[in-house]
Coordinates of C-alpha atoms and ligand atoms in Angstrom, one line a residue:
X266 CA 0.0 0.0 0.0
X267 CA 2.9 2.3 0.7
X268 CA 4.0 1.5 -2.8
X269 CA 0.7 2.7 -4.2
X270 CA 0.7 5.9 -2.2
X271 CA 4.4 6.6 -3.0
X272 CA 3.8 6.1 -6.7
X273 CA 0.7 8.2 -6.9
X274 CA 1.6 10.9 -4.5
X275 CA 5.0 11.6 -5.9
X276 CA 3.4 12.2 -9.2
X277 CA 0.6 14.3 -7.8
X278 CA 2.8 16.4 -5.6
X279 CA 5.9 16.4 -7.7
X280 CA 7.9 15.3 -4.7
X281 CA 8.1 12.2 -2.5
X282 CA 5.7 11.9 0.4
X283 CA 6.9 11.9 4.0
X284 CA 5.8 9.0 6.1
X285 CA 6.0 9.9 9.8
X286 CA 5.4 7.9 13.0
X287 CA 3.8 10.5 15.3
X288 CA 0.8 12.7 14.9
X289 CA 2.9 15.8 15.8
X290 CA 5.1 15.3 12.7
X291 CA 4.2 16.5 9.2
X292 CA 3.2 13.9 6.7
X293 CA 1.3 10.6 6.6
X294 CA 1.0 8.1 9.4
X295 CA 0.0 4.6 8.4
X296 CA -0.9 2.1 11.1
X297 CA -2.7 -1.1 11.6
X298 CA -4.8 -1.0 14.8
X299 CA -6.8 -3.6 16.5
X300 CA -8.2 -1.0 18.8
X301 CA -11.1 0.0 16.5
X302 CA -13.1 -3.2 16.0
X303 CA -15.8 -1.4 14.1
X304 CA -13.5 -1.1 11.1
X305 CA -13.8 -4.8 10.5
X306 CA -11.5 -6.5 8.1
X307 CA -11.9 -4.0 5.2
X308 CA -12.7 -0.7 6.8
X309 CA -10.4 2.3 7.3
X310 CA -10.2 5.6 9.1
X311 CA -8.5 8.8 7.9
X312 CA -8.0 11.5 10.5
X313 CA -6.1 14.8 10.6
X314 CA -4.2 15.9 13.7
X315 CA -5.2 19.0 15.5
X316 CA -2.8 21.2 13.5
X317 CA -3.7 19.7 10.2
X318 CA -0.1 18.8 9.5
X319 CA -0.4 15.0 9.6
X320 CA -3.0 12.5 8.5
X321 CA -3.4 9.2 10.1
X322 CA -4.6 6.3 8.0
X323 CA -5.6 3.4 10.2
X324 CA -7.2 0.0 9.6
X325 CA -7.2 -3.4 11.2
X326 CA -5.8 -5.1 8.1
X327 CA -3.5 -4.4 5.2
X328 CA -6.5 -4.5 2.8
X329 CA -8.2 -1.8 5.0
X330 CA -5.1 0.3 4.7
X331 CA -5.1 -0.2 0.9
X332 CA -8.7 0.9 0.6
X333 CA -8.0 3.9 2.8
X334 CA -4.9 4.8 0.8
X335 CA -6.9 4.8 -2.4
X336 CA -9.6 6.9 -0.7
X337 CA -7.0 9.5 0.3
X338 CA -5.7 9.6 -3.3
X339 CA -9.3 10.0 -4.5
X340 CA -9.8 13.0 -2.2
X341 CA -6.7 14.6 -3.5
X342 CA -7.3 13.9 -7.1
X343 CA -10.9 15.3 -6.9
X344 CA -9.5 18.3 -5.0
X345 CA -11.3 17.8 -1.7
X346 CA -9.9 19.7 1.3
X347 CA -7.6 17.6 3.4
X348 CA -8.0 19.4 6.6
X349 CA -10.0 18.2 9.6
X350 CA -10.4 14.8 8.1
X351 CA -12.5 12.4 10.1
X352 CA -13.5 9.6 7.9
X353 CA -14.6 6.2 9.0
X354 CA -15.6 3.9 6.2
X355 CA -16.6 0.3 6.0
X356 CA -18.3 -1.6 3.2
X357 CA -22.0 -2.1 3.5
X358 CA -21.9 -5.3 1.5
X359 CA -19.5 -8.1 2.1
X360 CA -19.3 -9.4 -1.5
X361 CA -18.4 -6.9 -4.3
X362 CA -17.7 -8.9 -7.4
X363 CA -17.1 -8.7 -11.1
X364 CA -18.4 -11.5 -13.2
X365 CA -16.5 -12.0 -16.4
X366 CA -18.3 -13.7 -19.2
X367 CA -14.9 -14.5 -20.7
X368 CA -14.3 -17.7 -22.6
X369 CA -11.1 -19.7 -22.6
X370 CA -10.4 -18.8 -26.2
X371 CA -10.6 -15.1 -25.0
X372 CA -13.9 -14.4 -26.7
X373 CA -16.1 -12.3 -24.4
X374 CA -19.8 -13.1 -24.5
X375 CA -21.5 -9.7 -24.8
X376 CA -18.1 -8.0 -24.7
X377 CA -17.6 -4.9 -26.7
X378 CA -14.1 -3.9 -25.6
X379 CA -11.9 -6.4 -27.5
X380 CA -11.0 -9.9 -26.3
X381 CA -10.5 -11.1 -22.7
X382 CA -7.7 -9.6 -20.7
X383 CA -7.0 -13.1 -19.4
X384 CA -4.6 -14.7 -21.8
X385 CA -4.9 -18.3 -20.7
X386 CA -2.4 -19.5 -23.3
X387 CA 0.5 -17.5 -21.9
X388 CA -0.5 -18.1 -18.2
X389 CA 1.0 -19.1 -15.8
X390 CA 4.4 -18.3 -17.2
X391 CA 3.7 -14.7 -18.3
X392 CA 2.2 -12.2 -15.9
X393 CA 0.9 -9.3 -18.0
X394 CA 1.2 -6.0 -16.3
X395 CA -2.5 -5.6 -17.1
X396 CA -3.4 -8.2 -14.4
X397 CA -1.7 -6.1 -11.8
X398 CA -3.3 -2.9 -13.1
X399 CA -6.7 -4.7 -13.2
X400 CA -6.3 -5.6 -9.5
X401 CA -5.2 -2.1 -8.6
X402 CA -8.2 -0.5 -10.4
X403 CA -10.6 -2.9 -8.7
X404 CA -9.1 -2.4 -5.3
X405 CA -9.3 1.3 -5.7
X406 CA -13.1 1.0 -5.9
X407 CA -13.5 -1.8 -3.3
X408 CA -14.1 -4.8 -5.5
X409 CA -13.0 -7.8 -3.6
X410 CA -13.7 -10.8 -5.9
X411 CA -13.7 -11.8 -9.5
X412 CA -15.3 -14.7 -11.4
X413 CA -12.8 -15.3 -14.2
X414 CA -14.9 -17.4 -16.5
X415 CA -18.2 -17.3 -18.4
X416 CA -21.4 -18.6 -16.7
X417 CA -21.9 -20.5 -20.0
X418 CA -19.1 -22.6 -18.5
X419 CA -16.4 -24.7 -19.9
X420 CA -15.2 -27.7 -17.8
X421 CA -11.7 -27.3 -19.1
X422 CA -11.0 -24.6 -16.6
X423 CA -11.0 -27.3 -14.0
X424 CA -8.1 -29.3 -15.5
X425 CA -4.9 -29.3 -13.6
X426 CA -3.1 -27.2 -16.2
X427 CA -5.7 -24.5 -16.1
X428 CA -5.9 -24.4 -12.4
X429 CA -2.2 -23.5 -12.4
X430 CA -3.1 -20.5 -14.5
X431 CA -5.9 -19.6 -12.1
X432 CA -3.5 -19.9 -9.3
X433 CA -1.1 -17.5 -11.0
X434 CA -3.9 -14.9 -11.3
X435 CA -5.0 -15.5 -7.7
X436 CA -1.4 -14.8 -6.5
X437 CA -1.4 -11.5 -8.4
X438 CA -4.8 -10.4 -7.1
X439 CA -4.3 -11.5 -3.4
X440 CA -2.3 -8.5 -2.3
X441 CA -5.2 -6.3 -3.6
X442 CA -7.8 -8.1 -1.5
X443 CA -9.3 -9.8 -4.6
X444 CA -10.4 -13.4 -4.4
X445 CA -10.8 -15.5 -7.5
X446 CA -13.9 -17.6 -8.2
X447 CA -14.7 -19.8 -11.2
X448 CA -17.8 -20.9 -12.9
X449 CA -18.6 -24.6 -12.5
X450 CA -20.0 -26.6 -15.4
X451 CA -22.5 -28.9 -13.8
X452 CA -21.6 -31.8 -16.1
X453 CA -17.9 -31.6 -15.4
X454 CA -17.8 -35.0 -13.6
X455 CA -19.0 -36.6 -16.9
X456 CA -16.9 -34.4 -19.3
X457 CA -13.7 -34.5 -17.2
X458 CA -14.1 -37.2 -14.7
X459 CA -15.4 -39.9 -17.0
X460 CA -18.4 -40.6 -14.8
X461 CA -21.7 -41.6 -16.4
X462 CA -23.7 -39.1 -14.4
X463 CA -23.5 -35.7 -12.8
X464 CA -26.5 -36.4 -10.5
X465 CA -25.8 -34.4 -7.4
X466 CA -27.2 -37.1 -5.1
X467 CA -24.9 -39.8 -6.4
X468 CA -21.9 -40.4 -4.0
X469 CA -19.4 -40.7 -6.8
X470 CA -20.4 -37.3 -8.2
X471 CA -20.1 -35.8 -4.8
X472 CA -16.7 -37.4 -4.3
X473 CA -15.5 -36.1 -7.7
X474 CA -16.4 -32.5 -6.8
X475 CA -14.8 -32.9 -3.3
X476 CA -11.6 -34.1 -4.9
X477 CA -11.6 -31.3 -7.4
X478 CA -12.3 -28.7 -4.8
X479 CA -9.5 -30.1 -2.6
X480 CA -7.1 -29.8 -5.6
X481 CA -8.2 -26.2 -6.1
X482 CA -7.8 -25.2 -2.5
X483 CA -4.4 -26.9 -2.3
X484 CA -3.3 -24.4 -5.0
X485 CA -5.4 -21.5 -4.0
X486 CA -6.1 -21.5 -0.2
X487 CA -8.4 -18.5 -0.4
X488 CA -10.3 -19.5 -3.5
X489 CA -13.7 -17.9 -3.3
X490 CA -16.0 -20.6 -4.7
X491 CA -18.2 -21.2 -7.7
X492 CA -20.8 -19.3 -9.7
X493 CA -23.2 -21.6 -11.4
X494 CA -25.7 -21.2 -14.3
X495 CA -27.7 -24.4 -14.3
X496 CA -30.7 -25.6 -16.3
X497 CA -30.8 -22.3 -18.1
X498 CA -30.4 -21.6 -21.8
X499 CA -29.2 -25.1 -22.4
X500 CA -26.7 -25.4 -19.5
X501 CA -26.6 -28.7 -17.7
X502 CA -27.9 -28.8 -14.1
X503 CA -29.5 -30.9 -11.4
X504 CA -32.9 -30.9 -13.1
X505 CA -31.4 -33.2 -15.8
X506 CA -31.6 -35.8 -13.0
X507 CA -35.0 -34.7 -11.6
X508 CA -33.2 -32.9 -8.7
X509 CA -33.9 -29.4 -7.6
X510 CA -31.7 -26.3 -7.8
X511 CA -31.2 -26.7 -4.1
X512 CA -29.9 -30.3 -4.5
X513 CA -27.4 -29.1 -7.0
X514 CA -26.3 -26.0 -5.1
X515 CA -26.0 -27.9 -1.8
X516 CA -23.8 -30.6 -3.3
X517 CA -21.3 -28.0 -4.4
X518 CA -21.7 -26.1 -1.2
X519 CA -20.8 -29.1 0.9
X520 CA -17.7 -29.6 -1.2
X521 CA -16.4 -26.0 -0.6
X522 CA -17.7 -25.6 2.9
X523 CA -14.6 -27.0 4.7
X524 CA -12.6 -24.3 3.1
X525 CA -15.1 -21.4 3.7
X526 CA -16.0 -21.3 0.0
X527 CA -19.4 -20.2 -1.3
X528 CA -21.7 -21.1 -4.1
X529 CA -23.4 -18.4 -6.1
X530 CA -26.3 -20.1 -7.8
X531 CA -28.0 -18.1 -10.5
X532 CA -31.7 -17.6 -10.6
X533 CA -31.7 -16.7 -14.3
X534 CA -33.8 -19.6 -15.4
X535 CA -36.7 -20.0 -17.7
X536 CA -38.0 -23.4 -18.7
X537 CA -38.1 -24.9 -22.1
X538 CA -41.4 -26.5 -21.5
X539 CA -43.4 -24.1 -19.4
X540 CA -45.7 -21.8 -21.4
X541 CA -45.8 -19.5 -18.4
X542 CA -45.0 -15.8 -18.6
X543 CA -41.1 -15.7 -18.6
X544 CA -41.4 -12.9 -16.1
X545 CA -42.7 -15.3 -13.5
X546 CA -40.5 -18.3 -14.0
X547 CA -37.5 -17.5 -11.8
X548 CA -39.7 -16.7 -8.8
X549 CA -41.8 -19.8 -9.4
X550 CA -38.7 -21.9 -9.4
X551 CA -36.8 -20.4 -6.5
X552 CA -39.3 -19.1 -4.0
X553 CA -40.4 -22.6 -2.9
X554 CA -36.8 -23.5 -2.3
X555 CA -36.3 -20.8 0.3
X556 CA -34.9 -22.4 3.4
X557 CA -33.6 -25.5 1.6
X558 CA -30.2 -24.1 0.6
X559 CA -27.0 -24.6 2.7
X560 CA -25.7 -21.6 4.6
X561 CA -22.9 -21.0 2.1
X562 CA -25.2 -20.8 -0.9
X563 CA -26.2 -17.4 -2.3
X564 CA -28.9 -17.1 -5.0
X565 CA -27.8 -14.6 -7.6
X566 CA -30.7 -12.7 -9.1
X567 CA -30.6 -10.3 -12.0
X568 CA -31.9 -6.9 -11.2
X569 CA -35.1 -7.4 -13.2
X570 CA -37.3 -10.4 -14.0
X571 CA -36.5 -10.7 -17.7
X572 CA -32.9 -9.8 -18.8
X573 CA -31.0 -6.6 -18.3
X574 CA -33.5 -4.4 -20.2
X575 CA -33.0 -0.6 -20.3
X576 CA -35.7 -0.4 -17.6
X577 CA -37.2 -3.3 -15.6
X578 CA -39.2 -3.4 -12.4
X579 CA -37.1 -5.0 -9.7
X580 CA -37.2 -8.8 -9.6
X581 CA -39.9 -10.1 -7.3
X582 CA -37.4 -12.5 -5.8
X583 CA -35.8 -9.6 -3.8
X584 CA -37.3 -9.8 -0.4
X585 CA -39.1 -13.0 -1.2
X586 CA -36.4 -15.4 0.1
X587 CA -35.8 -14.3 3.6
X588 CA -33.9 -17.5 4.5
X589 CA -31.5 -17.3 1.6
X590 CA -28.8 -14.8 1.1
X591 CA -29.2 -13.1 -2.3
X592 CA -26.6 -11.6 -4.6
X593 CA -27.6 -8.8 -7.0
X594 CA -26.5 -9.2 -10.6
X595 CA -26.2 -6.1 -12.6
X596 CA -24.8 -5.9 -16.2
X597 CA -22.0 -3.5 -16.8
X598 CA -21.5 -4.6 -20.4
X599 CA -24.2 -3.0 -22.4
X600 CA -25.8 -5.9 -24.1
X601 CA -29.2 -4.3 -24.4
X602 CA -28.1 -0.8 -23.7
X603 CA -26.5 0.4 -26.9
X604 CA -23.6 -2.1 -26.6
X605 CA -20.1 -0.6 -27.1
X606 CA -21.1 2.6 -28.8
X607 CA -23.8 4.3 -26.8
X608 CA -22.9 6.6 -23.9
X609 CA -25.2 5.2 -21.1
X610 CA -24.3 5.9 -17.4
X611 CA -25.9 3.0 -15.6
X612 CA -25.7 4.1 -12.0
X613 CA -29.2 5.7 -12.1
X614 CA -30.5 2.3 -13.3
X615 CA -28.7 0.4 -10.5
X616 CA -30.0 2.9 -7.9
X617 CA -33.5 2.6 -9.2
X618 CA -33.4 -1.1 -8.4
X619 CA -31.5 -0.8 -5.1
X620 CA -33.8 1.9 -3.8
X621 CA -37.0 0.2 -4.9
X622 CA -39.3 -0.7 -2.0
X623 CA -40.3 -4.4 -1.8
X624 CA -42.5 -3.6 1.2
X625 CA -41.8 -7.1 2.4
X626 CA -41.1 -6.0 6.0
X627 CA -43.1 -2.8 5.8
X628 CA -42.5 0.5 4.1
X629 CA -38.8 1.1 3.5
X630 CA -37.8 -2.5 2.8
X631 CA -35.6 -1.6 0.0
X632 CA -34.0 -4.1 -2.4
X633 CA -30.7 -3.1 -0.9
X634 CA -31.8 -4.5 2.4
X635 CA -32.5 -7.9 0.8
X636 CA -29.0 -8.4 -0.7
X637 CA -25.7 -9.5 0.8
X638 CA -23.6 -8.8 -2.2
X639 CA -23.5 -7.2 -5.7
X640 CA -22.0 -8.7 -8.9
X641 CA -21.4 -6.8 -12.1
X642 CA -21.1 -8.5 -15.4
X643 CA -17.8 -7.0 -16.5
X644 CA -17.4 -4.6 -19.5
X645 CA -13.7 -5.0 -19.6
X646 CA -11.6 -6.2 -22.5
X647 CA -8.1 -5.8 -23.8
X648 CA -8.9 -2.5 -25.5
X649 CA -6.3 0.1 -24.7
X650 CA -8.7 2.0 -22.4
X651 CA -10.2 -1.3 -21.0
X652 CA -13.9 -0.6 -21.7
X653 CA -13.8 0.8 -25.3
X654 CA -16.2 3.7 -24.9
X655 CA -14.4 6.3 -22.8
X656 CA -17.5 6.7 -20.7
X657 CA -18.1 3.0 -20.1
X658 CA -15.5 2.9 -17.3
X659 CA -17.9 4.9 -15.3
X660 CA -20.2 1.9 -15.0
X661 CA -17.4 -0.3 -13.7
X662 CA -16.5 2.5 -11.2
X663 CA -20.1 3.0 -10.2
X664 CA -20.6 -0.8 -9.5
X665 CA -17.7 -0.8 -7.1
X666 CA -18.7 2.4 -5.3
X667 CA -22.4 1.3 -5.0
X668 CA -21.4 -2.1 -3.7
X669 CA -19.3 -0.4 -1.0
X670 CA -22.1 2.0 -0.2
X671 CA -25.4 1.6 -1.9
X672 CA -26.7 4.9 -0.4
X673 CA -24.3 7.0 -2.5
X674 CA -26.0 9.0 -5.2
X675 CA -25.5 8.5 -8.9
X676 CA -24.5 12.1 -9.1
X677 CA -21.8 12.0 -6.5
X678 CA -20.3 8.9 -8.1
X679 CA -20.4 10.5 -11.5
X680 CA -18.7 13.7 -10.2
X681 CA -15.9 11.7 -8.6
X682 CA -15.4 9.7 -11.7
X683 CA -15.4 12.7 -14.0
X684 CA -12.9 14.6 -11.8
X685 CA -10.5 11.6 -11.8
X686 CA -11.0 10.7 -15.5
X687 CA -11.5 14.0 -17.4
X688 CA -10.8 17.1 -15.4
X689 CA -11.5 19.1 -12.2
X690 CA -12.6 22.1 -14.2
X691 CA -16.1 23.2 -13.3
X692 CA -17.3 23.3 -16.8
X693 CA -16.1 19.8 -17.6
X694 CA -17.5 18.4 -14.3
X695 CA -20.9 20.0 -14.7
X696 CA -21.3 19.3 -18.4
X697 CA -20.1 15.7 -18.2
X698 CA -22.4 15.2 -15.3
X699 CA -25.4 16.6 -17.2
X700 CA -24.5 14.3 -20.1
X701 CA -24.2 11.2 -17.9
X702 CA -27.2 11.8 -15.7
X703 CA -29.6 12.1 -18.6
X704 CA -28.1 9.4 -20.7
X705 CA -29.9 6.4 -19.3
X706 CA -33.3 8.0 -19.6
X707 CA -32.5 9.1 -23.1
X708 CA -31.8 5.6 -24.1
X709 CA -35.0 4.3 -22.5
X710 CA -36.8 6.9 -24.5
X711 CA -35.3 6.1 -27.9
X712 CA -35.3 2.3 -27.4
X713 CA -38.0 1.1 -25.1
X714 CA -40.2 3.9 -23.7
X715 CA -43.2 3.5 -21.4
X716 CA -42.3 0.0 -20.3
X717 CA -41.6 -1.7 -23.7
X718 CA -39.0 -4.4 -23.4
X719 CA -37.0 -7.0 -25.2
X720 CA -37.7 -5.6 -28.7
X721 CA -34.0 -5.8 -29.8
X722 CA -32.5 -7.8 -32.7
X723 CA -32.4 -11.6 -32.3
X724 CA -29.2 -13.1 -30.9
X725 CA -26.9 -10.2 -31.0
X726 CA -29.6 -7.9 -29.5
X727 CA -28.3 -5.0 -31.7
X728 CA -30.8 -2.5 -33.0
X729 CA -34.6 -2.6 -33.1
X730 CA -36.6 -5.7 -34.1
X731 CA -40.1 -5.1 -32.7
X732 CA -41.5 -7.2 -35.5
X733 CA -39.3 -10.2 -34.5
X734 CA -41.4 -13.4 -34.6
X735 CA -39.3 -16.1 -36.1
X736 CA -37.5 -17.8 -33.2
X737 CA -38.6 -21.2 -32.0
X738 CA -39.3 -20.1 -28.4
X739 CA -42.2 -17.6 -28.0
X740 CA -40.3 -15.8 -25.3
X741 CA -37.3 -15.1 -27.4
X742 CA -39.5 -13.0 -29.8
X743 CA -40.2 -9.3 -29.4
X744 CA -43.8 -9.7 -30.3
X745 CA -44.3 -11.9 -27.2
X746 CA -43.2 -8.9 -25.1
X747 CA -45.1 -5.9 -26.6
X748 CA -48.2 -7.7 -27.8
X749 CA -49.2 -4.8 -30.1
X750 CA -52.5 -5.2 -31.9
X751 CA -55.2 -3.0 -33.2
X752 CA -56.7 -2.8 -29.7
X753 CA -53.5 -1.5 -28.1
X754 CA -50.1 -2.5 -26.8
X755 CA -48.3 -3.9 -23.7
X756 CA -48.2 -7.1 -21.6
X757 CA -51.1 -7.6 -19.3
X758 CA -49.5 -8.9 -16.1
X759 CA -52.5 -8.1 -13.8
X760 CA -54.9 -10.6 -12.5
X761 CA -56.8 -10.6 -15.8
X762 CA -53.5 -11.5 -17.6
X763 CA -50.5 -13.5 -16.4
X764 CA -50.8 -12.1 -12.9
X765 CA -47.1 -11.7 -12.5
X766 CA -48.0 -8.8 -10.2
X767 CA -49.1 -11.3 -7.6
X768 CA -45.5 -12.2 -7.1
X769 CA -44.9 -8.8 -5.4
X770 CA -46.0 -7.8 -1.9
X771 CA -49.4 -6.2 -2.4
X772 CA -48.1 -2.8 -1.3
X773 CA -45.4 -2.9 -4.0
X774 CA -47.8 -4.3 -6.6
X775 CA -50.4 -1.6 -5.8
X776 CA -48.1 1.0 -7.5
X777 CA -48.4 -0.8 -10.8
X778 CA -51.8 -2.6 -10.6
X779 CA -54.1 0.0 -12.2
X780 CA -53.3 1.2 -15.7
X781 CA -54.7 4.6 -14.8
X782 CA -52.3 5.1 -11.9
X783 CA -49.3 3.0 -12.9
X784 CA -46.4 5.2 -13.6
X785 CA -45.7 5.7 -17.3
X786 CA -42.2 4.2 -17.0
X787 CA -43.7 0.8 -16.2
X788 CA -47.1 1.0 -18.0
X789 CA -46.5 -1.5 -20.8
X790 CA -44.6 -3.9 -18.5
X791 CA -47.9 -4.6 -16.7
X792 CA -50.8 -3.5 -18.9
X793 CA -52.2 -3.9 -22.4
X794 CA -53.7 -0.5 -23.0
X795 CA -55.5 1.0 -25.9
X796 CA -53.9 3.4 -28.3
X797 CA -56.3 6.1 -27.0
X798 CA -55.4 5.5 -23.3
X799 CA -55.0 8.9 -21.6
X800 CA -51.6 9.4 -20.2
X801 CA -50.8 11.7 -17.2
X802 CA -49.4 14.2 -19.7
X803 CA -52.9 14.5 -21.3
X804 CA -51.6 12.8 -24.5
X805 CA -53.0 9.6 -25.9
X806 CA -50.8 6.5 -25.6
X807 CA -49.9 6.7 -29.3
X808 CA -49.0 10.4 -29.0
X809 CA -47.0 9.7 -25.9
X810 CA -45.1 7.0 -27.7
X811 CA -44.3 9.4 -30.5
X812 CA -43.3 12.0 -28.0
X813 CA -41.0 9.8 -26.0
X814 CA -39.2 8.3 -29.1
X815 CA -38.6 11.8 -30.3
X816 CA -37.5 13.1 -26.9
X817 CA -34.9 10.3 -26.8
X818 CA -33.4 11.5 -30.1
X819 CA -33.5 15.1 -28.9
X820 CA -31.8 14.2 -25.7
X821 CA -28.9 12.5 -27.6
X822 CA -28.6 15.6 -29.8
X823 CA -28.4 17.7 -26.6
X824 CA -25.7 15.4 -25.3
X825 CA -23.8 16.0 -28.6
X826 CA -24.0 19.7 -28.2
X827 CA -22.9 19.6 -24.6
X828 CA -19.9 17.5 -25.5
X829 CA -19.0 20.0 -28.3
X830 CA -18.7 22.7 -25.7
X831 CA -16.0 20.7 -24.0
X832 CA -13.7 20.6 -26.9
X833 CA -11.2 23.2 -25.5
X834 CA -10.8 21.2 -22.3
X835 CA -10.4 17.6 -23.5
X836 CA -7.4 16.0 -25.3
X837 CA -8.0 15.6 -29.0
X838 CA -8.0 11.8 -29.1
X839 CA -10.6 11.3 -26.4
X840 CA -12.6 14.3 -27.5
X841 CA -12.9 12.9 -31.0
X842 CA -13.6 9.4 -29.9
X843 CA -16.6 10.5 -27.8
X844 CA -17.7 12.8 -30.5
X845 CA -17.8 10.1 -33.1
X846 CA -19.4 7.6 -30.8
X847 CA -22.2 10.2 -30.0
X848 CA -22.6 10.5 -33.8
X849 CA -23.3 6.8 -34.0
X850 CA -25.6 7.0 -31.0
X851 CA -27.6 9.8 -32.6
X852 CA -28.0 7.9 -35.9
X853 CA -29.0 4.7 -34.0
X854 CA -31.5 6.6 -31.8
X855 CA -33.1 7.9 -35.0
X856 CA -33.1 4.4 -36.4
X857 CA -34.8 3.0 -33.3
X858 CA -37.4 5.8 -33.3
X859 CA -38.3 5.5 -36.9
X860 CA -38.3 1.7 -37.1
X861 CA -40.4 1.3 -33.9
X862 CA -42.9 4.1 -34.7
X863 CA -43.4 2.8 -38.3
X864 CA -44.0 -0.7 -37.0
X865 CA -46.3 0.2 -34.1
X866 CA -48.2 2.6 -36.4
X867 CA -49.5 -0.4 -38.4
X868 CA -51.5 -1.2 -35.3
X869 CA -52.3 2.2 -34.0
X870 CA -53.4 3.4 -37.5
X871 CA -52.6 6.9 -36.5
X872 CA -50.3 9.5 -38.0
X873 CA -47.0 10.5 -36.4
X874 CA -47.9 14.1 -35.2
X875 CA -46.8 16.7 -37.7
X876 CA -44.3 18.4 -35.4
X877 CA -42.0 15.4 -35.4
X878 CA -39.4 14.4 -38.1
X879 CA -40.7 12.0 -40.6
X880 CA -38.9 8.6 -40.9
X881 CA -36.3 8.6 -43.6
X882 CA -37.2 5.1 -44.9
X883 CA -40.1 2.7 -45.1
X884 CA -40.8 0.0 -42.5
X885 CA -39.8 -2.5 -45.1
X886 CA -36.4 -0.9 -45.4
X887 CA -35.8 -1.3 -41.6
X888 CA -37.1 -4.8 -41.6
X889 CA -34.6 -5.8 -44.3
X890 CA -31.5 -4.7 -42.4
X891 CA -29.3 -7.6 -41.3
X892 CA -26.3 -7.6 -39.0
X893 CA -24.8 -11.1 -39.1
X894 CA -21.5 -9.9 -37.6
X895 CA -22.8 -7.6 -34.8
X896 CA -20.4 -8.2 -31.9
X897 CA -20.7 -9.9 -28.7
X898 CA -22.7 -13.0 -29.7
X899 CA -21.2 -16.4 -30.0
Ligands
LIG1146 C1 -24.2 -15.7 -20.5 C2 -28.7 -13.4 -21.7 C3 -27.6 -13.2 -22.6 C4 -26.6 -14.4 -22.7 C5 -26.2 -14.7 -21.2 C6 -27.5 -14.9 -20.4 C7 -27.1 -15.2 -18.9 O1 -29.6 -14.3 -22.2 O2 -28.0 -12.9 -23.9 O3 -25.5 -14.1 -23.5 O4 -25.4 -15.8 -21.2 O5 -28.3 -13.8 -20.5 O6 -27.2 -14.2 -18.2 O7 -26.9 -16.3 -18.6

């Protein structure tokens, strides 16, 4: 930690920093203390002396000191006063993880920033400086774990050779407080162990995993555990043997328990057979299992019930499994959010879910209160700036900061990040903040306003495809989700429809239950309403749809203008990169608007109001666009 501080401070101050031993000296005092138990194993304290000549950084552990050191650097880099410091900081959530969807061949599923930073071929012999910098970056925002491999798992990672490579990474990450985790392919005992079954209740399967786990912990004594996607989208799992998710999770949990390992078992499941509303399936599957999981199992739940849409209601599983610790899964990589080219600051979306009230234990039962950890599906690749879009790093940053303290505001986090990434100049800070804070709402408007969802291209999920109706599963098709017809649009999830609303506490459901009082943001998530439906703005639903799509485009154009004002203050390379990306975003926002309005107009049979731009092409033109090589998909 001294090394980090020396390196950064000598650059910031232009001279070496003085480390002193006593508070009456002038400089920085660093000490581990067992006196302040409230700091726990990761917390830290920063305190000025009475004369403001020395700052004491104290923690119970080296990792606490490291976090405190980074905090001090952040204060300095963001130009905060260093006098009368009295900061006491501990993480609110114990598990703060990245989930890489990185494959062993370095292809990143839903990755838009190059290939994986983990070069399995040259590991363990070659330690890329990037691994160290990755650990430093993560530690600087409090991330304390990383799942190295894709949830669509490959059993090969569990071979002896690859475990040596994992060990090499674990050794690099350890001094930065980062534990490594792997994804476990449920059928590994068959694929690697030569067994005829992976049935979790069979003793030979249990023994196979116990042996494998022992091998891992011999190499990596602080290995974190496994993340598992089972019986979901074709992945193997316990249901292949008529066992439950709890049976599968518990078998692995028992194997890692002697080493204090954990199992993060994903709730992202939807059945191949059930014709049930996909919204309801994860809850239906997991809620009855509450109380059946071992203590070291966490159920990992995506923020919303479907799949990382621009806006989703919170998943009804939050608060519904009081006997099971839950992990929140957010997606940093922008699969459905403009992918690698759109500027979308995701913190407001994360906050929307974390602050949502489940009402499970009365008013104020926020989603945050129901989770024990947060994982973010990483947006990192081997691009020179890690995340490709210069603003995408803000989402990685926000994930770490919110996992440390979910009460922090999106605005505070944005400001910190801007000051450290772009400049401390007021114009830059304020303008970037405006751009970032409106960006998510802009995207919702030009892609999926009023509660529309999952109307993106098939497979790659790039661009609009509201007419999509060709995939074998109904719930992979956009028409399944918007249900537009001559009577109206939206998915009826009230008691007269799929009744997904009943999965929420009545007080939470009440906010969405009536189409006349349901907030516009969620309307089409829960209601099929007529094209004439009167919106709170006084417009009809059709008019509101036209308004929102156009507003989204206007917001992106405003973002472009705001960025232009910053040209004098930003280096040419990054200025141009963002400018060009915003150009793409603007054109794609127009494309989304025109394609969607032309398509929905077939059902509404109403004109696009005269004040708006007319679509440049016909619906047929948009329907014929094809993108076989859009990135991120298989
Ligand atoms: C890793 C969505 C994505 C898949 C992803 C899956 C998941 O369906 O499109 O790429 O697979 O979610 O979260 O498991």
